[in-house]
PDB file of C-alpha atoms in Angstrom:
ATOM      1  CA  UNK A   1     174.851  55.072  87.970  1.00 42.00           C
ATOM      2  CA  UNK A   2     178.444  54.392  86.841  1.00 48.00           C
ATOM      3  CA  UNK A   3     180.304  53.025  89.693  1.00 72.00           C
ATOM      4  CA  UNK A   4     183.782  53.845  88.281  1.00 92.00           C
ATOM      5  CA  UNK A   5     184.985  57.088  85.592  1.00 95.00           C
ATOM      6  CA  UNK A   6     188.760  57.974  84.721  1.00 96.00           C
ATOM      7  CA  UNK A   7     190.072  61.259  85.496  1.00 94.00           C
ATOM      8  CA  UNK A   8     189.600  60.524  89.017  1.00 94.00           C
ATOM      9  CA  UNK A   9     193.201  60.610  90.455  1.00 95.00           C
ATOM     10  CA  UNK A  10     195.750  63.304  90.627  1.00 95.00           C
ATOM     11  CA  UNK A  11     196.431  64.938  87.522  1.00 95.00           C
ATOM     12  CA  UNK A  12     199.755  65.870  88.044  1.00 95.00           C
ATOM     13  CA  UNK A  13     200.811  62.374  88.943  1.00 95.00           C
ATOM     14  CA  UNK A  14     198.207  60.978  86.552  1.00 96.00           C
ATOM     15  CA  UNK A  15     200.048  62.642  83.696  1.00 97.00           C
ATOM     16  CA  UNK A  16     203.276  62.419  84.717  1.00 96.00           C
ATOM     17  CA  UNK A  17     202.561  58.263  84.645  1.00 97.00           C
ATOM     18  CA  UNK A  18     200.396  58.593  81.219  1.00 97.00           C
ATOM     19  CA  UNK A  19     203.307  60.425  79.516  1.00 97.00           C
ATOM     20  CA  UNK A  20     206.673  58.587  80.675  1.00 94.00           C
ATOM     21  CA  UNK A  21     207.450  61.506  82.754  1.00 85.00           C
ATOM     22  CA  UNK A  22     209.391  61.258  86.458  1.00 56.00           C
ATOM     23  CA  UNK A  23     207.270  58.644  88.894  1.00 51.00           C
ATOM     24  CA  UNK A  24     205.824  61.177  91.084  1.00 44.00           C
ATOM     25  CA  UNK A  25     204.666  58.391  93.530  1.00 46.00           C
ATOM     26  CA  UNK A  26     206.700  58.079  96.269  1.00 47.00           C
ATOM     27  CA  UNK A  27     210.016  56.552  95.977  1.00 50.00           C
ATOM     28  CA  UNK A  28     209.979  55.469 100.125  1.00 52.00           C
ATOM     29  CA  UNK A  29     209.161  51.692 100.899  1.00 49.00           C
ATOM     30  CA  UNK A  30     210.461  48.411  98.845  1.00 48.00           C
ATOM     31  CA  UNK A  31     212.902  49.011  96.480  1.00 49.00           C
ATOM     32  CA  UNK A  32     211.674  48.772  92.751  1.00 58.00           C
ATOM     33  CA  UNK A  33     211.979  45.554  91.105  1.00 71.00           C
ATOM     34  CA  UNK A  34     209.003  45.528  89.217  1.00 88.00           C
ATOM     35  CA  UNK A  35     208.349  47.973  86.090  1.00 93.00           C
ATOM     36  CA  UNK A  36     204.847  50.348  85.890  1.00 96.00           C
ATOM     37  CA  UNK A  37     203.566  48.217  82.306  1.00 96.00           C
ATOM     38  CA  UNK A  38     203.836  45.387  84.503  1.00 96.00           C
ATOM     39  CA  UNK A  39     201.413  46.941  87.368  1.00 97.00           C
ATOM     40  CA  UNK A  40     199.097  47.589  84.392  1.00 98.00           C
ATOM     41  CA  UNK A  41     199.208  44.771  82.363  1.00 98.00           C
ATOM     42  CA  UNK A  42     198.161  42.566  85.771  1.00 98.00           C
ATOM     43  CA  UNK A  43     195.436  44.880  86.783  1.00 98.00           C
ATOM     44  CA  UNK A  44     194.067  44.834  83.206  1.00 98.00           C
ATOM     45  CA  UNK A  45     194.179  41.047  83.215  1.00 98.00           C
ATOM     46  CA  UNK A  46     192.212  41.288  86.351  1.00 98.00           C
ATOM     47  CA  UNK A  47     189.788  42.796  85.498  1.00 98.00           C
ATOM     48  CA  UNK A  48     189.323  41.187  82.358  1.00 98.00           C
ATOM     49  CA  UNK A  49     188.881  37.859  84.282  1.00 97.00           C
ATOM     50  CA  UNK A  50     186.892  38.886  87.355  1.00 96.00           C
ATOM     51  CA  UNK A  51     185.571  42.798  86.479  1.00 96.00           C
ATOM     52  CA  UNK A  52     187.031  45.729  87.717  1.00 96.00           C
ATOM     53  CA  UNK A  53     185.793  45.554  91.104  1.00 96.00           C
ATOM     54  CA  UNK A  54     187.953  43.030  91.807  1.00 97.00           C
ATOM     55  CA  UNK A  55     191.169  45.318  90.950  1.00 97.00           C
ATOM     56  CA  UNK A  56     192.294  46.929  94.215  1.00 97.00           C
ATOM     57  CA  UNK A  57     195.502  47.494  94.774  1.00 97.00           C
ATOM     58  CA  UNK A  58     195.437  44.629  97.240  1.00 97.00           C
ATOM     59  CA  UNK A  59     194.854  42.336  94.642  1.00 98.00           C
ATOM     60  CA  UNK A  60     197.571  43.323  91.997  1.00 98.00           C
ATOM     61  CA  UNK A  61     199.950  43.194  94.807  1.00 97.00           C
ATOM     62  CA  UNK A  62     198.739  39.322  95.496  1.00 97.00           C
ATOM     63  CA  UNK A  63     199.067  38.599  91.430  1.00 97.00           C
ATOM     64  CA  UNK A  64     202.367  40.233  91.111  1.00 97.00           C
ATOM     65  CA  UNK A  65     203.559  38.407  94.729  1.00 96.00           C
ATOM     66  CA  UNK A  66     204.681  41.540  96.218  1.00 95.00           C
ATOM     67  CA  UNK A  67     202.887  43.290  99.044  1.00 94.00           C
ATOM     68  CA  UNK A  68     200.701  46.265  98.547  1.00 94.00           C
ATOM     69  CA  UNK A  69     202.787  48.719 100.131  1.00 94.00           C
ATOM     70  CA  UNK A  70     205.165  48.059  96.907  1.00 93.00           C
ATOM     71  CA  UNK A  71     202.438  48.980  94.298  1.00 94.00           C
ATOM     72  CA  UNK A  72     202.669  52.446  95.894  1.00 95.00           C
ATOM     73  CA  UNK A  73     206.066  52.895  94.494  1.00 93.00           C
ATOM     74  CA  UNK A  74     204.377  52.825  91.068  1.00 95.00           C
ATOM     75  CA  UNK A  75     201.421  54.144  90.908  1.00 96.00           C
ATOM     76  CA  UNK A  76     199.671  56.418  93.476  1.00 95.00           C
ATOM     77  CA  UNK A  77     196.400  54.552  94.019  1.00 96.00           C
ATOM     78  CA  UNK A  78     193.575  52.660  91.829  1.00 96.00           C
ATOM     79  CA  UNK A  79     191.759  55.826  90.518  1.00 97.00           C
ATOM     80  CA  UNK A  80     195.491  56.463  88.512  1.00 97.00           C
ATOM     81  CA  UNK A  81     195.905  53.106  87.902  1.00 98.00           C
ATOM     82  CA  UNK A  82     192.728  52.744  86.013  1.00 98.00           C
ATOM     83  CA  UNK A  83     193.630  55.617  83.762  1.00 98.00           C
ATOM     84  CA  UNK A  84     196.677  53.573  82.869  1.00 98.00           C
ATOM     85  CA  UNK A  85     194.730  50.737  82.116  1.00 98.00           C
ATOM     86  CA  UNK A  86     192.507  52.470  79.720  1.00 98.00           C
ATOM     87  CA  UNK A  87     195.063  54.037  78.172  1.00 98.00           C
ATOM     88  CA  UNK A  88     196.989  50.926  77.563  1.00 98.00           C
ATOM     89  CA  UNK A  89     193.830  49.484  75.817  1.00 98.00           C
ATOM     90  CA  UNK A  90     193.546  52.440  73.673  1.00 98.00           C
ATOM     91  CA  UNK A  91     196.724  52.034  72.761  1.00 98.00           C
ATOM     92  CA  UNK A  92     196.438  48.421  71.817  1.00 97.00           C
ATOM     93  CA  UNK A  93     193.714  49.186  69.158  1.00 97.00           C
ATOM     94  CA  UNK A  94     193.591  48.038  66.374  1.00 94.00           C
ATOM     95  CA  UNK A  95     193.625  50.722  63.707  1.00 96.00           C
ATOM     96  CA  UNK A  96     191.928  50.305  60.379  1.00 95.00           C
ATOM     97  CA  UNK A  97     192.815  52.533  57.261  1.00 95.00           C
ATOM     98  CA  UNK A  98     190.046  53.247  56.094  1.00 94.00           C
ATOM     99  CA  UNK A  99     191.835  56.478  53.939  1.00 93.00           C
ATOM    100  CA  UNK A 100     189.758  57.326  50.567  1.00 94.00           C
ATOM    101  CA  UNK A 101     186.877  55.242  51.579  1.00 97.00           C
ATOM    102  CA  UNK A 102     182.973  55.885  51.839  1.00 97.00           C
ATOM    103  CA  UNK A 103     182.535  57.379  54.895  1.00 97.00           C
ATOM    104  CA  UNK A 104     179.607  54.975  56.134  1.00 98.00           C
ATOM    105  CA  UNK A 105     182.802  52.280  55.917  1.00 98.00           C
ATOM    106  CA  UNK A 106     184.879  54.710  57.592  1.00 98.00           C
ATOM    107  CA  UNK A 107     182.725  55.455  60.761  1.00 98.00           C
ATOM    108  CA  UNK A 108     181.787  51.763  60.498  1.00 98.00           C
ATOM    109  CA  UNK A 109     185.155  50.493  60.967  1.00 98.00           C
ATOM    110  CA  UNK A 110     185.430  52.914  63.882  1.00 98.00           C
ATOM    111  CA  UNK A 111     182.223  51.599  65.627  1.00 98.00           C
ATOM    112  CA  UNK A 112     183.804  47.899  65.077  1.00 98.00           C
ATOM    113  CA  UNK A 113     186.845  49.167  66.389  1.00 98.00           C
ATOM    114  CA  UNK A 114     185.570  50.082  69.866  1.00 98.00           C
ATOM    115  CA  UNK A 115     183.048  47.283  70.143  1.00 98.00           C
ATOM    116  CA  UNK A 116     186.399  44.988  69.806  1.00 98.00           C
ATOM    117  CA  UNK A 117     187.877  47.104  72.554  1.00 98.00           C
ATOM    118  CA  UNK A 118     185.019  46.587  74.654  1.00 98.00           C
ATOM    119  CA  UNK A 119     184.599  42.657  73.804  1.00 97.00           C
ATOM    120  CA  UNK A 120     188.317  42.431  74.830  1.00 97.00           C
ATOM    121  CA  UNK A 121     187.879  44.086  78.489  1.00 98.00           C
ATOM    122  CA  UNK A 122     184.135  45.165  78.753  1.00 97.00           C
ATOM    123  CA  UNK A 123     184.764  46.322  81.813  1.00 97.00           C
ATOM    124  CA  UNK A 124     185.764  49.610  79.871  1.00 97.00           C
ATOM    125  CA  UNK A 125     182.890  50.278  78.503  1.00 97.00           C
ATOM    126  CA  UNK A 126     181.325  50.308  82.386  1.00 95.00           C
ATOM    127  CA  UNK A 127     183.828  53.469  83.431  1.00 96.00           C
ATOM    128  CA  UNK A 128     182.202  56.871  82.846  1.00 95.00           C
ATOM    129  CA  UNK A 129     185.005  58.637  80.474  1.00 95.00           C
ATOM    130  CA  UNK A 130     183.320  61.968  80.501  1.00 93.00           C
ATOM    131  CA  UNK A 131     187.347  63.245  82.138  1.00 94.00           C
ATOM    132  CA  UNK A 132     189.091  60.956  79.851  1.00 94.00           C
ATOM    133  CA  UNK A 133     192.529  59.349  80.098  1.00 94.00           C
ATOM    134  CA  UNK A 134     194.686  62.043  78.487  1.00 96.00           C
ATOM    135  CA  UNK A 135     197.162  60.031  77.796  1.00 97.00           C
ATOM    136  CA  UNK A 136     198.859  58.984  74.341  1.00 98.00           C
ATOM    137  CA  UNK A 137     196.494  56.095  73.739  1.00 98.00           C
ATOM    138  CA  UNK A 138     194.106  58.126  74.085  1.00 98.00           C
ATOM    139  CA  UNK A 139     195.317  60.411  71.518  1.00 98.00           C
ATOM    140  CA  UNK A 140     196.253  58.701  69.310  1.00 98.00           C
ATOM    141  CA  UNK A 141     192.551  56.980  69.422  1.00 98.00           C
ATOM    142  CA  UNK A 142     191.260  60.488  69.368  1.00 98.00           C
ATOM    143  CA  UNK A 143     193.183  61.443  66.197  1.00 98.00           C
ATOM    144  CA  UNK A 144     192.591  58.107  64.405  1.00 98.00           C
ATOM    145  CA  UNK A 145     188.831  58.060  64.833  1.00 98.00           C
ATOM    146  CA  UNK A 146     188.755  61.937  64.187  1.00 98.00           C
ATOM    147  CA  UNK A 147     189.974  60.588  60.416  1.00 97.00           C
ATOM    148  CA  UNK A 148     187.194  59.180  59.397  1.00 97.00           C
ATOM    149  CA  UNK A 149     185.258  62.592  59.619  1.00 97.00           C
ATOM    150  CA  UNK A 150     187.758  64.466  58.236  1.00 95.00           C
ATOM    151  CA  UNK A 151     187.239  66.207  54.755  1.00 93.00           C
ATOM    152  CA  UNK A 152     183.413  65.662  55.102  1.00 95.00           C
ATOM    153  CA  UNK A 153     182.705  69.023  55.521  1.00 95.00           C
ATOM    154  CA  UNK A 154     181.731  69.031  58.818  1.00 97.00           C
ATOM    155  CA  UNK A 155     183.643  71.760  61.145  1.00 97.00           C
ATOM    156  CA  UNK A 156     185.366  70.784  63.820  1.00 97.00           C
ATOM    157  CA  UNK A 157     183.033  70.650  66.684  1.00 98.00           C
ATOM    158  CA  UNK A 158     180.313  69.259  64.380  1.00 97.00           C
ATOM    159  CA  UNK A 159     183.237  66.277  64.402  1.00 98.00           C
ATOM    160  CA  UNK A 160     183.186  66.263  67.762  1.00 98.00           C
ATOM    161  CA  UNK A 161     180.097  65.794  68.334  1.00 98.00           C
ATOM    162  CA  UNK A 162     179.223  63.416  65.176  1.00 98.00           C
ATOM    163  CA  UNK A 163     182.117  60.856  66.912  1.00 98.00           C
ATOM    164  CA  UNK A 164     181.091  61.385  70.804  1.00 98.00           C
ATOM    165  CA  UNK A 165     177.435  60.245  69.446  1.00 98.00           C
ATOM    166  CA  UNK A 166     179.268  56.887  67.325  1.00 98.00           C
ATOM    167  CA  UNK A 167     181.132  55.699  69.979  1.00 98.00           C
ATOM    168  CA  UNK A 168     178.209  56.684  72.952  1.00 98.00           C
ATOM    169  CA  UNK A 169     176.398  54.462  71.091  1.00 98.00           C
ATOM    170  CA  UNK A 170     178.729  51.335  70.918  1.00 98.00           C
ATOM    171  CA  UNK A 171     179.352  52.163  74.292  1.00 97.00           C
ATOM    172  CA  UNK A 172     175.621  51.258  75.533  1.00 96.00           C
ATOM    173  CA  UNK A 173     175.516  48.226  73.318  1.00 96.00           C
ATOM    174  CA  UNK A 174     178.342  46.964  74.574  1.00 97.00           C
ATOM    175  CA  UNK A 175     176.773  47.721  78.278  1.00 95.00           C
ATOM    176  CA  UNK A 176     174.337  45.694  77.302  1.00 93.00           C
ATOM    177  CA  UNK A 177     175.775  42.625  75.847  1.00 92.00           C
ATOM    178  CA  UNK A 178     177.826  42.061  78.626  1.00 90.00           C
ATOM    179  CA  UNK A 179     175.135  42.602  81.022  1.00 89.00           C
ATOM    180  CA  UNK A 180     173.296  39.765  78.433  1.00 83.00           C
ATOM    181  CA  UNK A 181     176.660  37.255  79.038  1.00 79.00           C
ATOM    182  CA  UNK A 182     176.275  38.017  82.419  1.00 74.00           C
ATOM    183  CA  UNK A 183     172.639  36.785  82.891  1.00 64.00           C
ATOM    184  CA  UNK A 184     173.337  33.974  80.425  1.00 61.00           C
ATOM    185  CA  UNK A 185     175.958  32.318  82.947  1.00 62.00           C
ATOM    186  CA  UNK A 186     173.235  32.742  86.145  1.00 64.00           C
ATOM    187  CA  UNK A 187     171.173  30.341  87.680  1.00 71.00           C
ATOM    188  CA  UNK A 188     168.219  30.862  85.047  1.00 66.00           C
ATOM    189  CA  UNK A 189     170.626  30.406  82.251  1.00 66.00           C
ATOM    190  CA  UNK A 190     170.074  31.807  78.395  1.00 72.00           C
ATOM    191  CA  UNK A 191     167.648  33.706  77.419  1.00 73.00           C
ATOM    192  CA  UNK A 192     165.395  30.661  75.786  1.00 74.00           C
ATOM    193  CA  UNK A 193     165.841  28.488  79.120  1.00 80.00           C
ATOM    194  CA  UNK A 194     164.412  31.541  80.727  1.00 74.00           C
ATOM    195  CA  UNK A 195     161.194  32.099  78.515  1.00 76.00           C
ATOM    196  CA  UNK A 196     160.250  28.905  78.767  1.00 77.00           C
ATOM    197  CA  UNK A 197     159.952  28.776  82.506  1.00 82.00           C
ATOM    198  CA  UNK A 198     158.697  32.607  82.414  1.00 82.00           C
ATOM    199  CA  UNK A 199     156.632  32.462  79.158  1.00 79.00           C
ATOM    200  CA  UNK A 200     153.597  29.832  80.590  1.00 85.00           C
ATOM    201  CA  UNK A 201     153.829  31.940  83.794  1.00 81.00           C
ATOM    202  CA  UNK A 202     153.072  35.278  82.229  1.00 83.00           C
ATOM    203  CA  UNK A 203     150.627  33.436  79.481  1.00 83.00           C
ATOM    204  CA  UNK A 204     148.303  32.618  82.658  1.00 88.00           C
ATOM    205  CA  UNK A 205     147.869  36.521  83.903  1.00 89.00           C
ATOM    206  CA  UNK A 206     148.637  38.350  80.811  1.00 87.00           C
ATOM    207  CA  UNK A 207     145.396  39.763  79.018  1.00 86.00           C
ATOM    208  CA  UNK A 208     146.387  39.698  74.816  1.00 89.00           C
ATOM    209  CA  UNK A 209     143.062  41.769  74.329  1.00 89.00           C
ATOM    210  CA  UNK A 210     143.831  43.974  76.869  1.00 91.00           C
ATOM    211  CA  UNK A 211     147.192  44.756  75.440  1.00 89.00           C
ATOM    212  CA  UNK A 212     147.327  43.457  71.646  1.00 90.00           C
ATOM    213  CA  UNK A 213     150.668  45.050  70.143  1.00 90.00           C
ATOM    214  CA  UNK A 214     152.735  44.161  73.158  1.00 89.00           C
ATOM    215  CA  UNK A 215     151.544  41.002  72.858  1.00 88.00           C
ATOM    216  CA  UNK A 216     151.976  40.556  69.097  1.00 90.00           C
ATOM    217  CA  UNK A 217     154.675  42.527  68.815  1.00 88.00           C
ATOM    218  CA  UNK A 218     156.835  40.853  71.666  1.00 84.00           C
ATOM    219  CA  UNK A 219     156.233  37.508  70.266  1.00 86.00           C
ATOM    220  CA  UNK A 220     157.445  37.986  66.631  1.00 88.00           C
ATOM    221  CA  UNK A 221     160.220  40.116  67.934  1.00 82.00           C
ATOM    222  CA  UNK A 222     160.991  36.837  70.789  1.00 82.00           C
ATOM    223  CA  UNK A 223     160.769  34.291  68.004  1.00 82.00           C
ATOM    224  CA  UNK A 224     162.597  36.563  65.227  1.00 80.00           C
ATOM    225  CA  UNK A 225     165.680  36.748  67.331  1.00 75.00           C
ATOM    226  CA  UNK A 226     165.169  34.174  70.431  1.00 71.00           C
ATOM    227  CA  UNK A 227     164.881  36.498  72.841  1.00 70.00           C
ATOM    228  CA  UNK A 228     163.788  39.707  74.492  1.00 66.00           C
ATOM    229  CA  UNK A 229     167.119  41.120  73.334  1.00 76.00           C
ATOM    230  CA  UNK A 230     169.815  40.757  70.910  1.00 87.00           C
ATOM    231  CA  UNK A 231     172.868  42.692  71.554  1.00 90.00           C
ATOM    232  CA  UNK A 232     174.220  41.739  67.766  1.00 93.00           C
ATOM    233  CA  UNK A 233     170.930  42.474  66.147  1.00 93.00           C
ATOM    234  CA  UNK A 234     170.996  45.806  68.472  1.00 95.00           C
ATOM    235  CA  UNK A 235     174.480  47.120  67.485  1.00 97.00           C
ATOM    236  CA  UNK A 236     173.857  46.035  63.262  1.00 97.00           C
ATOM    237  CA  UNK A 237     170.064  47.724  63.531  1.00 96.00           C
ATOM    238  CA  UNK A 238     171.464  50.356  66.088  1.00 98.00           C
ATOM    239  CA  UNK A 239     174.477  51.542  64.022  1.00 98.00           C
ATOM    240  CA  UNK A 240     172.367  51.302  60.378  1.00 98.00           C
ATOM    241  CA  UNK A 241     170.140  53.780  61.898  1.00 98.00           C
ATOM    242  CA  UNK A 242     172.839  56.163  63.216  1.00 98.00           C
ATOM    243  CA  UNK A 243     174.470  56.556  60.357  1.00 98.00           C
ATOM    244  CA  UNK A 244     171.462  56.980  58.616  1.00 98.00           C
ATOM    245  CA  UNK A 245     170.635  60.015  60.844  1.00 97.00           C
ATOM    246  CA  UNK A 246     174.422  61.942  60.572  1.00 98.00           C
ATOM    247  CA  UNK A 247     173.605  61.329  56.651  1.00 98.00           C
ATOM    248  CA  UNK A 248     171.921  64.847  55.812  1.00 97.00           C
ATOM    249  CA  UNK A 249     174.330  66.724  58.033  1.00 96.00           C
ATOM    250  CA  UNK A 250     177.480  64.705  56.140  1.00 96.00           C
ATOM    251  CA  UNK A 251     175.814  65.105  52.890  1.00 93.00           C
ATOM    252  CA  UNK A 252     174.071  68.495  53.032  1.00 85.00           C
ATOM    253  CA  UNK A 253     177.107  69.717  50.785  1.00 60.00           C
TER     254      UNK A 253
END
């Protein structure tokens, strides 16, 4: 289960911050000398380097060499502070125009779009965003990516629902590829150091007659792509496919 979602804070403060509105975090303790896109910017580093668990406001405090009770003056706690930080990514995004294009290309370049996102800080793509971030990188994500459906016929929950399915998608691929980077840097290293220490093991208790299309099929899937799983053959296979299923509901007309 997802350990961290957005939406989790106050939404009155969490909106007030999102939108550029009055701080409603309190104003008692240190005076201000630090801005809020600096209290986001070092948490977002953070967590790039060392995964969101290691962003407490404790933390930021230490890499901004202030004490915590100052980060309070900012922001009202982490669960805010992390819709800030998604919000700031969203807002970073690269944005491709895509305008008068097929719209395989179009949803394409969307798909690419977020898997860059999540390459750049994949610890987004471990936050549930079921309450998203309403913020205005959010939005402006929202209405950018809403594009590439538009004039396809579709209505507009049929949009909805065609993009929440796209980016769902990327979303579990990029789960997975960082969870492939992470075993790749443990003790058993890459995936081929660890099939050849595993591979003779199993070879001595595994049964091929027993079970014949595991076994074939795992081995010319294991030599195709050296190893058990690609996340880059995943997303290219993964994303061909999807497309290939929202095709009679984008071209029924």
């Amino acid at each position: 289960m997802t350990a961290e979602r957005s939406g989790a804070g106050d939404p009155a403060r969490t909106l007030a911050l999102l939108w550029g509105e009055a701080s409603t975090a309190s104003r008692r303790g240190p005076s201000r000398a630090l801005d809020l896109a600096a209290v986001v910017r070092t948490a977002t580093d953070l967590a790039d380097q060392e995964g969101l668990a290691a962003v407490t406001m404790r933390a930021v405090a230490r890499a901004l060499g202030v004490v915590p009770m100052t980060l309070y003056t900012y922001v009202p706690g982490k669960e805010e502070l992390l819709d800030l930080m998604l919000d700031a990514a969203y807002a970073r995004m690269s944005r491709t125009d895509t305008a008068g294009a097929p719209w395989r290309e179009r949803l394409t370049a969307v798909a690419d779009e977020n898997r860059a996102l999540f390459a750049a800080h994949p610890w987004a793509a471990e936050v549930s965003t079921l309450r998203p971030p309403l913020g205005p990188g959010l939005m402006a994500k929202y209405e950018h990516e809403l594009s590439a459906f538009d004039a396809l016929g579709l209505s507009d929950t049929e949009m909805d629902d065609c993009l929440t399915y796209l980016l769902s998608f990327v979303q579990a691929n990029a789960r997975a590829a960082h969870e492939a980077t992470g075993a790749a840097a443990g003790p058993d290293g890459d995936d081929t150091r660890w099939w050849a220490r595993v591979g003779p093991l199993l070879a001595r208790v595994l049964d091929e007659q027993r079970y014949p299309l595991a076994s074939r099929v795992g081995t010319a899937a294991g030599q195709a792509r050296g190893s058990a799983h690609d996340p880059d053959h995943a997303y290219h296979f993964g994303l061909a496919r999807l497309l290939d299923g929202l095709a009679p509901l984008i071209e029924r007309c």
